[in-house]
Amino acid sequence: MIYVFIFFVILCVLISLFINLYPAFGGNPSKSQNEVYKKLDNYVKGKFVNQVPTKLNMSLSDYFSLMKESISGSKDRNPAGQVSVSEIDWNKIKSEEDNLTWFGHSAFLLSIDNKKLLVDPMLGPVASPVSFAGSKRYSEDMLHIIDRMPPIDAVFITHDHYDHLDYPSIRKLKDKVSHFFVPYGVSAHLIRWGVAKEKITEFNWWDETEFQGLTVAFTPSKHFSGRGLFNRDTTLWGGWVILGRGTRFYTSGDGGYDTHFKEIGKKYGPFDISLIEGGQYDRRWSWVHMTPEQAVQADLDVNGKNMMLIHWGAFTLAYHGWTEPIERALVEAKKAELNLIAPKIGETVRLTGELSVPVSSWWKM
């Protein structure tokens, strides 16, 4: 027994050392940062909390069902082959008109008032701190497109999960970006990865600022955070409002459905375009992510004139079919008489004038 005990002690020490020394896990907020956070209403006992009480509380049967589905698999959880990426029109992206280019999942390049903005630029091949484990991207590795991007005025991060905040992407981007806007605590990751502290601004929910003529605000979501075994909820999560002269934009970030969407709509709506998460849902974590039907309702709540579904199309992080989110969302949007756009990965959508993107059902491979 003593040898088993020693083995487990050594194993725990090695795991702890790996997490602390391997840069992809990121950093931890400093003592001075935590002292600031202690004064916040949404920070309790060293952790950020949601506006309503939440807890990931799965039963023993839930864990058994997860294990069973992980082993047996589920129909159509992954594409039959590699998902193609449209040839990116860099001239359109670099033009002065407002536009949006989706890179799959929750990553996209936004141009408003000729400011080039990247949101959750997860362009790496795997949603994991290590290359040999985790969900692999459906399409080709997209890190190379960073080399073709114009100078980026700002990067916006919604939270620090691996499918949104990607170490290889940030390392490749950091010298191309003028400024980073992040939730409280996330600066610790970026600083560890070589981003200068003075290039980072942290936000709490409802914080607002002006940036090069744009109004920028960080809004609540119902989710959680963490990149390691011991730092869950030590950083904040949320969505972003970006208001320009001609385009009022909102993205939800990750999170379940609740009354905060109506609060956001009342304070900042209407929005010309809203990007709402509606994938990677499951009954066993129903408060963590929205179903497609809830995503459509969230868009109605924030008063979004046009909607795009995100958090799908690049990685398998749940047990539903990979195309199920968009197919269910299209049905629900039709019922609600809502304009839901579904561009191809890599396609650039003009945001000026009437927004019309024919649904090509490109996901039917």
XYZ file of C-alpha atoms in Angstrom:
365
model
C 0.000 0.000 0.000
C 2.825 2.384 0.797
C 4.163 2.029 -2.759
C 0.717 2.783 -4.219
C 0.479 5.871 -2.037
C 3.948 7.053 -3.083
C 3.062 6.446 -6.736
C -0.062 8.605 -6.503
C 1.804 11.366 -4.662
C 4.482 11.429 -7.360
C 1.824 11.376 -10.069
C -0.014 14.340 -8.504
C 3.248 16.283 -8.195
C 4.091 15.618 -11.850
C 0.623 16.675 -13.015
C 0.831 19.853 -10.923
C 4.272 20.665 -12.324
C 3.072 20.068 -15.879
C 0.077 22.376 -15.430
C 2.220 25.095 -13.890
C 5.074 24.872 -16.373
C 3.243 24.204 -19.657
C 2.262 27.625 -21.053
C -0.975 26.592 -22.803
C -2.669 26.287 -19.407
C -2.185 30.039 -18.994
C -1.622 32.030 -15.838
C -3.515 32.900 -12.683
C -4.755 36.318 -11.517
C -2.308 38.062 -9.191
C -2.959 38.825 -5.531
C -3.541 42.491 -6.406
C -6.098 41.518 -9.033
C -7.902 39.251 -6.581
C -8.015 42.095 -4.050
C -9.861 44.195 -6.650
C -12.237 41.341 -7.477
C -13.168 40.869 -3.797
C -15.058 44.158 -3.949
C -17.319 42.940 -6.769
C -20.855 41.620 -6.329
C -20.205 38.782 -8.781
C -17.090 37.503 -6.955
C -17.697 35.275 -3.933
C -15.115 33.339 -1.900
C -12.437 33.598 -4.553
C -14.700 32.683 -7.477
C -16.775 34.570 -10.030
C -20.460 33.633 -9.892
C -23.449 33.905 -12.207
C -26.317 36.329 -11.696
C -28.463 33.346 -10.659
C -27.148 30.382 -8.616
C -25.739 27.642 -10.855
C -23.960 24.378 -10.204
C -22.834 21.591 -12.515
C -24.463 18.867 -10.468
C -24.719 15.629 -12.451
C -26.037 12.412 -10.923
C -24.233 9.068 -10.944
C -26.519 7.885 -13.748
C -25.563 10.992 -15.753
C -21.889 10.077 -15.478
C -22.603 6.508 -16.525
C -24.590 7.722 -19.533
C -21.719 10.033 -20.507
C -19.266 7.149 -20.338
C -21.580 4.959 -22.409
C -22.051 7.607 -25.113
C -18.317 8.350 -25.164
C -17.567 4.680 -25.848
C -20.434 3.815 -28.181
C -20.460 7.124 -30.009
C -23.501 8.885 -31.380
C -24.774 9.162 -34.920
C -23.326 12.017 -36.978
C -21.428 13.649 -34.094
C -18.638 14.364 -36.603
C -18.694 15.172 -40.329
C -18.166 12.319 -42.777
C -15.083 14.106 -44.123
C -13.117 17.314 -43.762
C -15.282 20.432 -43.819
C -14.146 22.803 -46.570
C -13.347 26.464 -45.965
C -14.403 29.034 -48.547
C -11.628 30.959 -50.225
C -11.325 34.054 -48.063
C -11.888 37.322 -49.901
C -9.196 39.481 -48.298
C -10.016 42.464 -50.511
C -13.586 42.483 -49.200
C -12.339 42.117 -45.620
C -9.904 44.995 -46.040
C -12.545 47.258 -47.586
C -14.097 50.109 -45.599
C -17.598 48.609 -45.561
C -18.830 46.868 -42.431
C -18.492 43.090 -42.792
C -18.193 39.815 -40.916
C -16.171 36.650 -41.643
C -16.819 33.450 -39.681
C -14.017 30.949 -39.079
C -16.205 28.272 -37.478
C -17.357 27.776 -33.874
C -17.215 31.214 -32.181
C -14.262 32.769 -34.040
C -14.842 35.613 -36.463
C -13.294 38.740 -37.924
C -15.463 41.831 -37.759
C -15.019 45.128 -39.591
C -16.973 48.087 -38.196
C -16.165 51.685 -39.159
C -13.056 50.266 -40.867
C -11.792 48.893 -37.539
C -10.649 45.275 -37.813
C -11.797 43.287 -34.769
C -11.246 39.611 -33.932
C -13.556 37.835 -31.491
C -12.530 34.556 -29.798
C -9.862 33.835 -32.438
C -9.523 30.097 -31.814
C -7.837 29.083 -35.076
C -5.728 26.184 -33.837
C -6.240 22.510 -34.771
C -7.513 21.166 -31.430
C -9.630 22.540 -28.565
C -7.247 21.352 -25.887
C -4.012 22.367 -24.149
C -2.237 19.432 -25.825
C -2.220 18.301 -29.449
C -2.732 14.585 -28.744
C -6.073 14.935 -26.917
C -9.262 16.904 -27.322
C -11.688 17.700 -30.096
C -9.987 18.229 -33.453
C -11.121 20.888 -35.931
C -13.438 19.666 -38.697
C -11.643 21.754 -41.320
C -8.003 22.328 -42.111
C -5.749 23.965 -39.534
C -6.567 27.688 -39.834
C -3.571 29.227 -38.054
C -1.983 30.124 -41.398
C -4.713 32.661 -42.206
C -3.327 34.942 -39.479
C -0.423 35.693 -41.830
C -2.887 37.073 -44.422
C -4.914 39.177 -41.997
C -4.653 42.963 -42.042
C -3.396 44.652 -38.842
C -5.951 43.962 -36.091
C -7.204 46.941 -34.092
C -8.565 44.817 -31.253
C -9.144 41.257 -30.083
C -12.170 40.490 -27.879
C -12.215 37.386 -25.676
C -15.490 36.136 -24.146
C -13.922 33.667 -21.673
C -10.900 31.444 -21.206
C -12.088 27.976 -22.291
C -9.882 26.235 -24.860
C -12.432 26.466 -27.670
C -12.393 30.288 -27.324
C -8.951 31.272 -26.026
C -6.252 29.439 -27.958
C -2.580 29.592 -27.012
C -1.127 29.020 -30.539
C -3.501 31.614 -32.020
C -2.656 34.296 -29.452
C 1.077 33.663 -29.789
C 0.830 34.092 -33.552
C -1.455 37.135 -33.286
C 0.053 39.095 -30.412
C 2.365 41.341 -32.430
C -0.343 42.040 -35.015
C -2.921 43.339 -32.517
C -3.128 46.865 -31.102
C -5.288 46.012 -28.079
C -6.965 43.137 -26.239
C -10.327 43.440 -24.433
C -10.905 40.599 -21.979
C -13.017 39.630 -18.936
C -11.575 40.059 -15.460
C -8.689 37.663 -14.808
C -8.026 36.662 -18.420
C -5.121 39.109 -18.708
C -3.048 36.644 -16.644
C -3.136 34.169 -19.544
C -2.218 36.748 -22.160
C 0.634 38.224 -20.135
C 2.129 34.764 -19.654
C 1.954 34.301 -23.425
C 3.895 37.484 -24.159
C 1.186 40.126 -24.602
C 2.251 43.455 -23.076
C 0.196 44.392 -20.015
C -0.479 47.896 -21.351
C -2.178 46.382 -24.421
C -4.856 44.677 -22.302
C -8.054 46.097 -20.793
C -10.113 43.969 -18.387
C -13.887 44.296 -17.993
C -16.565 43.380 -15.505
C -20.175 42.915 -16.598
C -21.734 46.190 -17.810
C -18.360 47.957 -18.029
C -18.284 50.248 -21.058
C -15.618 52.236 -22.893
C -14.936 54.099 -26.124
C -12.374 52.621 -28.514
C -11.391 54.482 -31.680
C -14.921 55.846 -32.078
C -16.659 52.577 -31.198
C -18.684 51.983 -28.050
C -17.620 48.718 -26.413
C -19.429 47.019 -23.499
C -19.047 43.671 -21.738
C -22.324 41.933 -20.900
C -23.336 39.039 -18.605
C -23.779 35.418 -19.599
C -24.593 32.297 -17.555
C -21.516 30.097 -17.838
C -18.221 29.278 -16.080
C -14.468 29.453 -16.725
C -11.150 27.721 -16.126
C -8.241 26.121 -17.991
C -6.728 23.870 -15.311
C -7.711 21.508 -12.515
C -7.554 24.143 -9.793
C -8.635 27.480 -11.286
C -12.300 27.072 -12.161
C -14.229 30.381 -12.133
C -11.174 32.455 -11.206
C -11.766 34.444 -14.396
C -14.986 36.002 -15.688
C -17.115 35.176 -18.753
C -19.624 37.126 -20.857
C -20.571 38.629 -24.217
C -19.661 41.790 -26.138
C -21.593 44.745 -27.489
C -19.828 46.799 -30.175
C -21.612 49.878 -31.521
C -20.409 51.717 -34.622
C -21.839 54.482 -36.792
C -23.754 52.104 -39.042
C -23.739 48.722 -37.271
C -24.939 47.762 -33.804
C -23.354 44.393 -33.011
C -23.739 41.832 -30.212
C -22.245 38.419 -29.508
C -23.469 36.337 -26.594
C -20.343 34.376 -25.731
C -21.110 31.009 -24.155
C -23.910 30.439 -21.674
C -27.374 29.202 -20.902
C -30.647 31.043 -21.420
C -31.872 33.475 -18.760
C -33.243 36.967 -18.130
C -29.919 38.708 -18.833
C -30.739 38.732 -22.547
C -33.730 41.006 -21.970
C -31.521 43.242 -19.814
C -28.987 43.495 -22.633
C -31.692 44.235 -25.195
C -33.199 46.941 -22.995
C -29.835 48.638 -22.394
C -28.161 48.292 -25.809
C -30.654 46.972 -28.388
C -31.733 46.858 -31.070
C -28.833 45.155 -32.850
C -28.332 44.982 -36.606
C -26.621 41.619 -36.184
C -26.365 39.312 -33.176
C -24.233 36.182 -32.958
C -25.810 33.771 -30.485
C -24.396 30.473 -29.233
C -26.632 27.475 -29.786
C -24.440 24.385 -29.967
C -22.719 21.877 -27.636
C -25.874 21.620 -25.510
C -26.982 18.641 -23.419
C -29.691 17.962 -20.832
C -26.927 17.078 -18.342
C -25.510 20.634 -18.494
C -28.660 22.487 -19.527
C -27.666 25.789 -17.878
C -24.207 25.880 -19.509
C -25.229 26.110 -23.189
C -28.425 26.982 -25.034
C -30.444 24.776 -27.333
C -31.048 26.210 -30.831
C -34.610 27.123 -29.836
C -33.347 29.016 -26.790
C -30.788 30.789 -28.972
C -33.559 32.093 -31.243
C -35.463 33.306 -28.183
C -32.308 35.002 -26.890
C -32.035 36.902 -30.174
C -35.638 38.027 -29.837
C -34.912 39.115 -26.247
C -31.943 41.288 -27.211
C -33.931 42.677 -30.158
C -31.609 41.395 -32.853
C -32.763 42.274 -36.356
C -30.600 39.549 -37.905
C -29.141 36.501 -36.193
C -26.258 34.131 -36.810
C -25.872 30.886 -34.863
C -22.378 30.242 -33.472
C -20.625 27.631 -31.307
C -21.012 24.927 -33.946
C -19.379 23.892 -37.226
C -15.801 23.353 -36.017
C -15.560 21.044 -32.987
C -17.506 18.213 -31.338
C -17.929 19.059 -27.664
C -21.338 17.470 -27.009
C -23.342 14.406 -28.023
C -25.774 15.769 -30.608
C -25.263 15.538 -34.366
C -22.828 18.137 -35.661
C -25.390 19.750 -38.008
C -28.302 19.530 -35.578
C -27.820 23.042 -34.108
C -28.189 24.920 -37.390
C -30.992 22.699 -38.691
C -33.054 23.144 -35.521
C -32.296 26.867 -35.401
C -33.477 27.386 -38.981
C -36.797 25.704 -38.184
C -37.291 27.794 -35.048
C -36.250 31.042 -36.772
C -38.814 30.432 -39.513
C -41.527 30.020 -36.881
C -40.434 33.276 -35.241
C -40.170 35.077 -38.621
C -36.553 35.885 -37.796
C -33.812 36.386 -40.389
C -31.191 33.755 -39.519
C -28.084 33.777 -41.720
C -25.819 30.740 -42.119
C -22.717 31.698 -44.128
C -20.041 29.205 -45.095
C -16.879 29.040 -43.019
C -14.561 31.663 -44.481
C -17.347 33.551 -46.293
C -17.472 37.338 -45.788
C -20.907 38.846 -45.199
C -21.645 42.529 -45.844
C -23.338 44.205 -42.894
C -24.401 47.330 -44.756
C -27.901 47.618 -46.176
C -30.397 44.768 -46.003
C -28.696 41.640 -44.681
C -29.492 38.710 -46.938
C -27.413 35.529 -47.088
C -29.106 32.684 -49.002
C -29.052 29.459 -46.968
C -26.921 27.086 -49.033
C -27.063 24.125 -46.596
C -23.317 23.769 -47.127
C -23.145 21.414 -44.128
C -25.013 18.642 -45.984
C -21.968 16.667 -47.055
